[in-house]
XYZ file of C-alpha atoms in Angstrom:
514
model
C 19.901 9.688 -63.101
C 20.369 8.745 -59.444
C 17.340 7.075 -57.842
C 16.550 5.399 -54.517
C 14.096 2.580 -53.761
C 12.786 1.769 -50.282
C 9.408 0.181 -51.140
C 10.962 -3.257 -51.295
C 14.671 -4.140 -51.149
C 16.589 -0.944 -50.295
C 18.842 0.177 -53.136
C 20.361 3.190 -54.910
C 20.598 3.183 -58.706
C 22.574 5.161 -61.278
C 20.814 5.175 -64.660
C 19.135 1.867 -63.785
C 22.283 0.106 -62.535
C 22.466 -0.815 -58.812
C 25.184 0.850 -56.725
C 27.345 -0.851 -54.119
C 26.172 0.687 -50.844
C 28.374 -1.445 -48.587
C 27.391 -3.425 -45.535
C 24.160 -3.445 -43.563
C 24.941 -0.632 -41.121
C 26.426 1.608 -43.831
C 23.275 1.082 -45.895
C 21.242 1.902 -42.785
C 22.863 5.373 -42.642
C 21.575 6.171 -46.139
C 18.175 4.640 -45.384
C 17.854 6.742 -42.217
C 18.607 9.927 -44.171
C 16.051 8.911 -46.790
C 13.432 8.434 -44.067
C 14.136 11.993 -42.870
C 12.730 13.252 -46.175
C 15.567 15.668 -46.932
C 15.804 17.080 -43.421
C 19.100 17.011 -41.549
C 19.690 14.163 -39.103
C 22.156 15.001 -36.275
C 25.143 12.694 -35.947
C 24.205 11.899 -32.345
C 20.801 10.747 -33.538
C 22.389 8.525 -36.185
C 24.656 6.955 -33.549
C 21.800 6.334 -31.100
C 19.534 4.864 -33.774
C 22.123 2.682 -35.494
C 23.479 1.230 -32.229
C 20.450 1.407 -29.893
C 21.580 1.185 -26.278
C 25.250 0.354 -26.846
C 27.140 2.494 -29.409
C 30.840 1.627 -29.860
C 33.555 3.975 -28.596
C 34.509 4.958 -32.154
C 30.932 5.477 -33.335
C 31.534 9.038 -34.580
C 34.499 8.138 -36.765
C 32.638 5.036 -37.976
C 29.679 7.186 -39.110
C 32.086 9.579 -40.854
C 33.660 6.622 -42.666
C 30.258 5.334 -43.740
C 29.306 8.759 -45.124
C 32.593 9.089 -46.995
C 32.174 5.705 -48.697
C 28.524 6.377 -49.507
C 29.473 9.676 -51.122
C 31.977 7.906 -53.351
C 29.315 5.385 -54.367
C 26.669 8.023 -55.062
C 28.942 10.550 -56.805
C 31.897 8.613 -58.230
C 32.916 11.497 -60.537
C 33.084 14.120 -57.766
C 36.547 15.698 -57.347
C 38.304 15.035 -54.007
C 37.694 18.518 -52.534
C 34.452 19.240 -54.328
C 31.365 19.742 -52.175
C 29.002 16.750 -52.046
C 25.651 17.381 -53.722
C 23.644 14.294 -52.705
C 24.690 13.203 -49.223
C 25.506 16.622 -47.812
C 26.867 17.935 -44.524
C 24.082 19.769 -42.669
C 25.399 20.654 -39.197
C 25.056 19.065 -36.753
C 24.660 16.084 -39.076
C 23.887 15.015 -42.645
C 20.995 15.144 -45.102
C 19.989 13.472 -48.354
C 19.360 15.934 -51.161
C 17.158 14.464 -53.878
C 14.064 15.390 -55.844
C 10.764 13.719 -55.049
C 10.875 11.824 -58.354
C 14.220 10.271 -57.393
C 12.917 8.479 -54.268
C 10.113 5.943 -54.656
C 8.843 6.431 -51.084
C 8.689 10.222 -51.484
C 6.951 9.946 -54.840
C 4.549 7.350 -53.425
C 3.518 9.621 -50.553
C 2.950 12.560 -52.910
C 0.773 10.435 -55.173
C -1.295 9.044 -52.295
C -2.168 12.607 -51.247
C -3.275 13.568 -54.777
C -6.717 15.102 -55.138
C -9.038 15.552 -58.084
C -11.888 13.844 -59.908
C -12.268 10.024 -59.710
C -10.350 9.475 -62.932
C -7.380 11.466 -61.655
C -7.443 9.745 -58.255
C -7.668 6.290 -59.888
C -4.625 7.022 -62.066
C -2.614 8.457 -59.146
C -3.358 5.523 -56.828
C -2.620 3.049 -59.620
C 0.781 4.643 -60.185
C 1.480 4.795 -56.455
C 0.735 1.115 -55.869
C 2.862 0.064 -58.830
C 5.905 1.501 -57.005
C 5.705 -1.236 -54.354
C 8.073 -4.184 -54.857
C 7.784 -5.675 -51.367
C 7.683 -4.682 -47.681
C 9.257 -1.261 -47.080
C 12.679 -1.135 -45.360
C 12.346 -4.800 -44.390
C 16.107 -5.382 -44.089
C 16.289 -2.776 -41.293
C 13.208 -4.039 -39.464
C 15.068 -4.610 -36.183
C 15.756 -0.854 -35.884
C 12.881 1.090 -34.340
C 13.040 4.052 -36.739
C 12.777 1.716 -39.745
C 9.915 -0.270 -38.222
C 8.028 2.961 -37.477
C 8.525 4.284 -41.002
C 7.610 0.928 -42.537
C 4.369 0.959 -40.547
C 3.597 4.499 -41.711
C 4.232 3.617 -45.353
C 2.146 0.446 -45.042
C -0.752 2.518 -43.692
C -0.406 4.850 -46.675
C -0.412 1.817 -48.970
C -3.700 0.616 -47.485
C -5.139 4.102 -47.889
C -4.037 4.047 -51.544
C -5.739 0.679 -52.058
C -8.946 2.067 -50.580
C -8.789 5.392 -52.435
C -8.250 3.538 -55.715
C -11.254 1.327 -54.977
C -13.400 4.322 -54.067
C -12.479 6.044 -57.321
C -13.128 2.824 -59.229
C -16.625 2.546 -57.785
C -17.323 6.146 -58.792
C -16.193 5.250 -62.321
C -18.494 2.215 -62.507
C -15.822 -0.471 -62.168
C -17.329 -2.476 -59.317
C -17.185 -5.772 -61.220
C -13.392 -5.766 -61.464
C -12.956 -4.536 -57.883
C -15.014 -7.033 -55.875
C -12.357 -9.777 -55.722
C -9.643 -7.328 -54.664
C -11.895 -5.765 -52.045
C -12.844 -9.197 -50.702
C -9.161 -10.020 -50.255
C -8.488 -6.599 -48.708
C -11.304 -6.883 -46.162
C -10.272 -10.433 -45.251
C -6.642 -9.415 -44.766
C -7.486 -6.260 -42.751
C -10.816 -7.061 -41.092
C -10.635 -4.198 -38.585
C -10.537 -1.506 -41.284
C -13.958 0.128 -41.547
C -13.294 1.493 -45.039
C -12.442 -1.989 -46.359
C -15.884 -3.321 -45.387
C -17.705 -0.179 -46.570
C -16.131 -0.426 -50.006
C -16.767 -4.165 -50.309
C -20.419 -3.871 -49.282
C -20.944 -0.867 -51.566
C -19.370 -2.667 -54.525
C -21.549 -5.752 -54.009
C -24.676 -3.647 -53.617
C -23.806 -1.717 -56.775
C -23.731 -4.997 -58.699
C -27.247 -5.863 -57.539
C -25.936 -8.400 -54.970
C -27.733 -6.921 -51.989
C -27.750 -10.168 -49.994
C -23.997 -10.534 -50.377
C -23.502 -6.888 -49.400
C -25.462 -7.399 -46.167
C -23.598 -10.659 -45.530
C -20.292 -8.764 -45.786
C -21.443 -6.329 -43.108
C -22.563 -9.251 -40.916
C -19.073 -10.733 -41.241
C -17.586 -7.384 -40.245
C -19.848 -7.234 -37.184
C -18.836 -10.762 -36.147
C -15.116 -9.981 -36.468
C -15.401 -6.715 -34.559
C -17.340 -8.331 -31.745
C -14.831 -11.181 -31.461
C -11.713 -9.016 -31.756
C -12.775 -5.722 -30.164
C -15.961 -6.424 -28.240
C -17.622 -3.689 -30.318
C -20.527 -3.425 -32.707
C -20.114 -1.926 -36.163
C -19.211 1.748 -36.404
C -22.001 4.276 -36.788
C -21.111 4.702 -40.466
C -21.369 0.991 -41.261
C -24.588 0.694 -39.267
C -26.099 3.524 -41.337
C -24.962 1.805 -44.529
C -26.565 -1.459 -43.389
C -29.807 0.322 -42.475
C -29.914 2.095 -45.837
C -29.442 -1.214 -47.649
C -32.181 -2.906 -45.640
C -34.543 0.022 -46.273
C -33.610 0.134 -49.985
C -32.550 3.757 -49.575
C -29.368 3.407 -51.599
C -29.383 4.054 -55.311
C -29.936 0.784 -57.191
C -27.663 -0.159 -60.069
C -28.894 0.466 -63.571
C -30.256 -2.760 -65.131
C -27.825 -2.676 -68.069
C -24.912 -2.321 -65.661
C -26.053 -5.122 -63.379
C -26.385 -7.477 -66.340
C -23.094 -6.547 -68.027
C -20.847 -9.566 -68.718
C -17.719 -9.923 -66.655
C -14.444 -8.859 -68.215
C -11.840 -11.577 -68.626
C -8.833 -11.442 -66.324
C -6.028 -9.274 -67.776
C -2.728 -10.769 -68.831
C -0.180 -10.847 -66.040
C 1.450 -7.492 -65.445
C -1.376 -5.593 -67.163
C -4.310 -3.869 -65.576
C -7.724 -4.042 -67.257
C -8.157 -1.308 -69.828
C -10.042 1.504 -68.146
C -13.068 3.084 -69.808
C -13.535 6.828 -69.878
C -15.321 8.239 -66.806
C -18.997 7.382 -66.973
C -18.540 5.027 -69.908
C -19.436 1.359 -69.292
C -16.561 -1.087 -69.821
C -16.714 -2.915 -73.142
C -15.318 -6.284 -74.138
C -13.546 -6.432 -77.502
C -14.954 -9.047 -79.862
C -11.967 -11.376 -79.501
C -12.213 -11.202 -75.689
C -15.928 -11.984 -75.810
C -15.195 -14.999 -77.981
C -12.501 -16.141 -75.571
C -14.915 -15.937 -72.652
C -17.614 -17.922 -74.423
C -15.177 -20.532 -75.764
C -13.096 -21.027 -72.598
C -13.602 -24.385 -70.898
C -15.147 -23.917 -67.437
C -13.361 -25.037 -64.314
C -14.765 -28.441 -63.366
C -15.370 -28.968 -59.636
C -16.246 -32.010 -57.522
C -17.708 -31.444 -54.036
C -17.490 -34.077 -51.303
C -19.292 -33.495 -47.999
C -21.548 -35.725 -45.908
C -23.956 -32.819 -45.239
C -26.578 -32.381 -47.965
C -27.087 -28.727 -47.006
C -23.414 -27.934 -47.633
C -23.446 -29.682 -51.016
C -26.631 -27.873 -52.040
C -25.197 -24.518 -51.027
C -22.005 -25.066 -53.003
C -23.958 -26.272 -56.036
C -26.194 -23.170 -55.992
C -23.117 -20.949 -55.715
C -21.314 -22.647 -58.610
C -24.421 -22.736 -60.800
C -24.595 -18.943 -60.536
C -20.943 -18.409 -61.482
C -19.903 -18.264 -65.169
C -16.786 -20.244 -65.943
C -17.199 -22.765 -63.109
C -19.295 -25.924 -63.166
C -19.967 -28.660 -60.615
C -19.497 -32.051 -62.283
C -20.450 -34.244 -59.329
C -20.950 -34.572 -55.587
C -20.025 -37.255 -53.077
C -21.061 -37.999 -49.504
C -17.874 -39.678 -48.272
C -14.205 -40.166 -49.110
C -14.633 -43.410 -51.041
C -17.303 -41.885 -53.277
C -15.083 -38.851 -53.807
C -12.153 -40.978 -55.016
C -14.360 -42.858 -57.479
C -16.011 -39.651 -58.709
C -12.670 -37.949 -59.300
C -11.461 -40.938 -61.331
C -14.689 -40.857 -63.367
C -15.000 -37.116 -64.047
C -11.393 -35.824 -64.022
C -12.160 -32.467 -62.344
C -9.815 -29.482 -62.049
C -10.567 -28.850 -58.367
C -11.989 -30.981 -55.538
C -13.689 -29.401 -52.507
C -13.250 -32.043 -49.823
C -14.712 -32.040 -46.318
C -11.996 -33.007 -43.854
C -14.430 -34.930 -41.611
C -16.512 -37.601 -43.400
C -17.729 -41.141 -42.672
C -16.286 -44.346 -44.203
C -13.130 -42.578 -45.342
C -12.228 -39.140 -44.017
C -11.100 -36.223 -46.157
C -7.428 -36.520 -45.226
C -7.176 -40.146 -46.339
C -9.200 -39.407 -49.469
C -6.961 -36.422 -50.303
C -3.847 -38.569 -50.017
C -5.238 -41.147 -52.414
C -6.526 -38.549 -54.899
C -3.210 -36.692 -54.893
C -1.189 -39.892 -55.351
C -2.608 -40.433 -58.844
C -0.963 -39.184 -62.037
C -1.898 -35.582 -62.870
C -4.209 -35.179 -59.861
C -6.659 -32.296 -59.483
C -6.110 -29.543 -56.950
C -7.702 -30.298 -53.581
C -9.133 -27.731 -51.167
C -10.150 -28.959 -47.718
C -13.418 -27.583 -46.350
C -13.613 -27.329 -42.591
C -15.578 -25.874 -39.707
C -13.215 -27.313 -37.098
C -10.636 -30.040 -36.912
C -7.414 -30.834 -35.133
C -4.350 -28.905 -36.187
C -2.556 -32.235 -36.560
C -4.992 -33.328 -39.279
C -4.981 -29.980 -41.041
C -1.192 -29.866 -41.043
C -1.010 -33.437 -42.331
C -3.311 -32.420 -45.180
C -0.989 -29.571 -46.136
C 1.944 -31.971 -46.120
C -0.007 -34.333 -48.349
C -0.196 -31.583 -50.949
C -3.663 -30.040 -50.628
C -3.782 -26.489 -51.925
C -5.152 -25.101 -48.671
C -8.313 -24.711 -46.626
C -11.607 -22.858 -46.861
C -14.028 -22.385 -43.987
C -17.552 -23.620 -44.739
C -18.854 -20.340 -43.358
C -16.901 -18.330 -45.961
C -18.709 -16.013 -48.353
C -19.316 -17.167 -51.949
C -16.611 -14.777 -53.205
C -14.045 -16.514 -51.005
C -15.062 -19.966 -52.243
C -14.826 -18.858 -55.863
C -11.505 -17.096 -55.286
C -10.182 -20.254 -53.604
C -11.258 -22.453 -56.535
C -9.656 -20.156 -59.090
C -6.466 -19.721 -57.063
C -6.102 -23.461 -56.512
C -6.686 -24.186 -60.205
C -3.656 -22.039 -61.096
C -1.542 -23.411 -58.237
C -0.801 -19.835 -57.255
C -1.545 -19.542 -53.543
C -2.525 -21.170 -50.303
C -6.097 -20.525 -49.224
C -7.445 -18.955 -46.015
C -4.359 -17.511 -44.314
C -6.186 -17.456 -40.967
C -5.839 -21.253 -40.864
C -2.592 -21.855 -42.721
C -0.658 -19.156 -40.865
C -1.673 -20.642 -37.523
C -0.630 -24.103 -38.625
C 2.708 -22.966 -40.012
C 3.491 -21.060 -36.812
C 2.556 -24.044 -34.669
C 4.391 -26.727 -36.604
C 7.388 -24.882 -38.067
C 10.679 -26.582 -37.295
C 9.066 -29.985 -36.794
C 11.355 -32.101 -38.939
C 9.626 -34.843 -40.867
C 11.660 -37.825 -42.091
C 10.148 -37.407 -45.549
C 10.946 -33.701 -45.832
C 13.599 -32.615 -48.372
C 17.108 -32.702 -46.802
C 18.220 -29.120 -46.102
C 17.067 -27.914 -49.530
C 20.504 -28.781 -50.858
C 21.563 -27.875 -54.374
C 19.312 -24.831 -54.826
C 20.701 -21.669 -56.405
C 20.413 -18.351 -54.540
C 17.757 -17.159 -56.986
C 15.686 -20.300 -56.312
C 16.032 -19.813 -52.563
C 14.784 -16.231 -52.888
C 11.688 -17.462 -54.726
C 11.145 -20.187 -52.131
C 11.244 -17.633 -49.307
C 8.511 -15.601 -50.956
C 6.400 -18.658 -51.786
C 6.628 -19.583 -48.093
C 5.414 -16.089 -47.191
C 2.262 -16.657 -49.260
C 3.067 -14.311 -52.159
C 1.597 -15.005 -55.583
C 3.767 -15.350 -58.686
C 2.857 -11.794 -59.610
C 3.919 -10.409 -56.222
C 7.139 -12.451 -56.289
C 7.936 -11.084 -59.733
C 7.375 -7.516 -58.554
C 9.618 -8.079 -55.517
C 12.471 -9.718 -57.432
C 12.093 -7.782 -60.702
C 11.151 -10.917 -62.650
C 8.303 -11.629 -65.030
C 5.458 -13.879 -63.901
C 6.576 -16.438 -66.485
C 10.101 -16.513 -65.029
C 8.701 -17.001 -61.535
C 6.411 -19.818 -62.709
C 9.374 -21.596 -64.311
C 11.420 -21.258 -61.104
C 8.558 -22.576 -58.955
C 8.256 -25.558 -61.295
C 12.016 -26.213 -61.047
C 11.786 -26.072 -57.238
C 9.032 -28.675 -57.246
C 11.010 -30.938 -59.564
C 14.253 -30.551 -57.605
C 12.560 -31.388 -54.294
C 10.346 -34.154 -55.670
C 7.138 -32.289 -54.781
C 4.052 -31.513 -56.854
C 2.197 -28.698 -55.120
C 2.946 -25.180 -53.950
C 1.653 -25.964 -50.464
C 4.298 -28.645 -50.122
C 6.957 -26.062 -50.961
C 5.743 -23.965 -48.045
C 5.881 -26.956 -45.732
C 9.388 -27.855 -46.921
C 10.624 -24.314 -46.305
C 9.307 -24.242 -42.741
C 10.079 -27.825 -41.773
C 13.695 -27.494 -42.900
C 14.105 -24.315 -40.836
C 14.915 -22.321 -43.976
C 12.048 -19.947 -43.118
C 10.659 -19.360 -39.639
C 7.464 -17.604 -38.494
C 7.969 -13.861 -38.123
C 11.341 -13.917 -39.861
C 12.274 -10.802 -41.813
C 12.829 -11.890 -45.399
C 16.109 -10.919 -47.042
C 17.283 -11.895 -50.487
C 20.646 -13.409 -51.273
C 20.485 -12.828 -55.006
C 19.772 -9.093 -54.880
């Protein structure tokens, strides 16, 4: 069966085997016809859109040559004079003839528009989102038609994320959705539906204070970015929460234990509509027997330490094993308690957080370090990233963000708070440091592809989906990158990629091994 994928690296496949589609511009012809959704694209339009502003004199014959070679690739068994059935002539141009199921982008759009009860919508959105393997049409991003279509598909993806969450809330799955909704609202803070879903999910779990705090964060962002107050819909939601007019969660639901995280590549098993999720006996035992993440907090402000302690005390699976008021105390406490994660204020007396982080991370088998900050010079923050901290968290962040940061850092899977790290990377990229790895020499193409995606902030799961690898394979490759470059933390990989010039801010990622 012939299939086409555009939600990620662009490719045509015959019975699961990739086809040779030729060079970039020849591939762009097929991609442009795919974007047309089966409609004919005039040859003049193809010429104007493939060579914007300055088409060559032989553009028409060049397009005809591209089409001829693409036809041979797509239908290798077609007789010389036999009519093409896939890439067809449709005067005054060409069209791609394929069924919806053959094109991931077409199938995705159909699924996103699915209607029905919450169970049906959940399943459709789940299937739709699983089709994504990376940014759509990224390799053609410099062409306006591709950028426009990529933006349209990305908007549909966000709608699918939100429709899936809405269906999940209707099915009583708020517990498993809160973390995803927190990340979604943080990544797209101007989307009203993102904040509505997050606040509704928190309220449905009995966390009314956190739900109102989420709406306050939305109001702050909108005022800063747009000069506007919350929309009328969010203001009504806030008023209903304050007046206790929303339906309260059932006590047995609010007290239900949290499900353990699913294995990589698997989604949590979904209960039947209206049925509360149940933990199998072996999963319950695993939750009760699992060792909690051990956290040390170092901050010279007693109020900050108390707030973090209260947050961690309320979270199963995480425990605070000590607190320090300065960098020297933090170093001694880490040596004494052997924590998994250290939350370290970047500005402290006696010994600041940056110096303390360097000393903590220089030890054998050091814990992960997250810098807490309310302000601070970019020079210091960047130096902390180079030292190997796992990232940053703002002290004003919501509890969900703190907990997500601790868990992410403990797995070594991602940098924290992209609002800070992205700014730093953009500001300092290309600044060569004498200690940085020399030109990333000796890396295989497959390793370089992984490094590019690590530098873009993707998790091992997302990298695996983009490169068609398992999470375990990605983890092994990340470990080999660290060993090859003499580094010990994922954040340092990001720094190495940018400082060497291998990746630059805003660069469109392409993959040499695909």
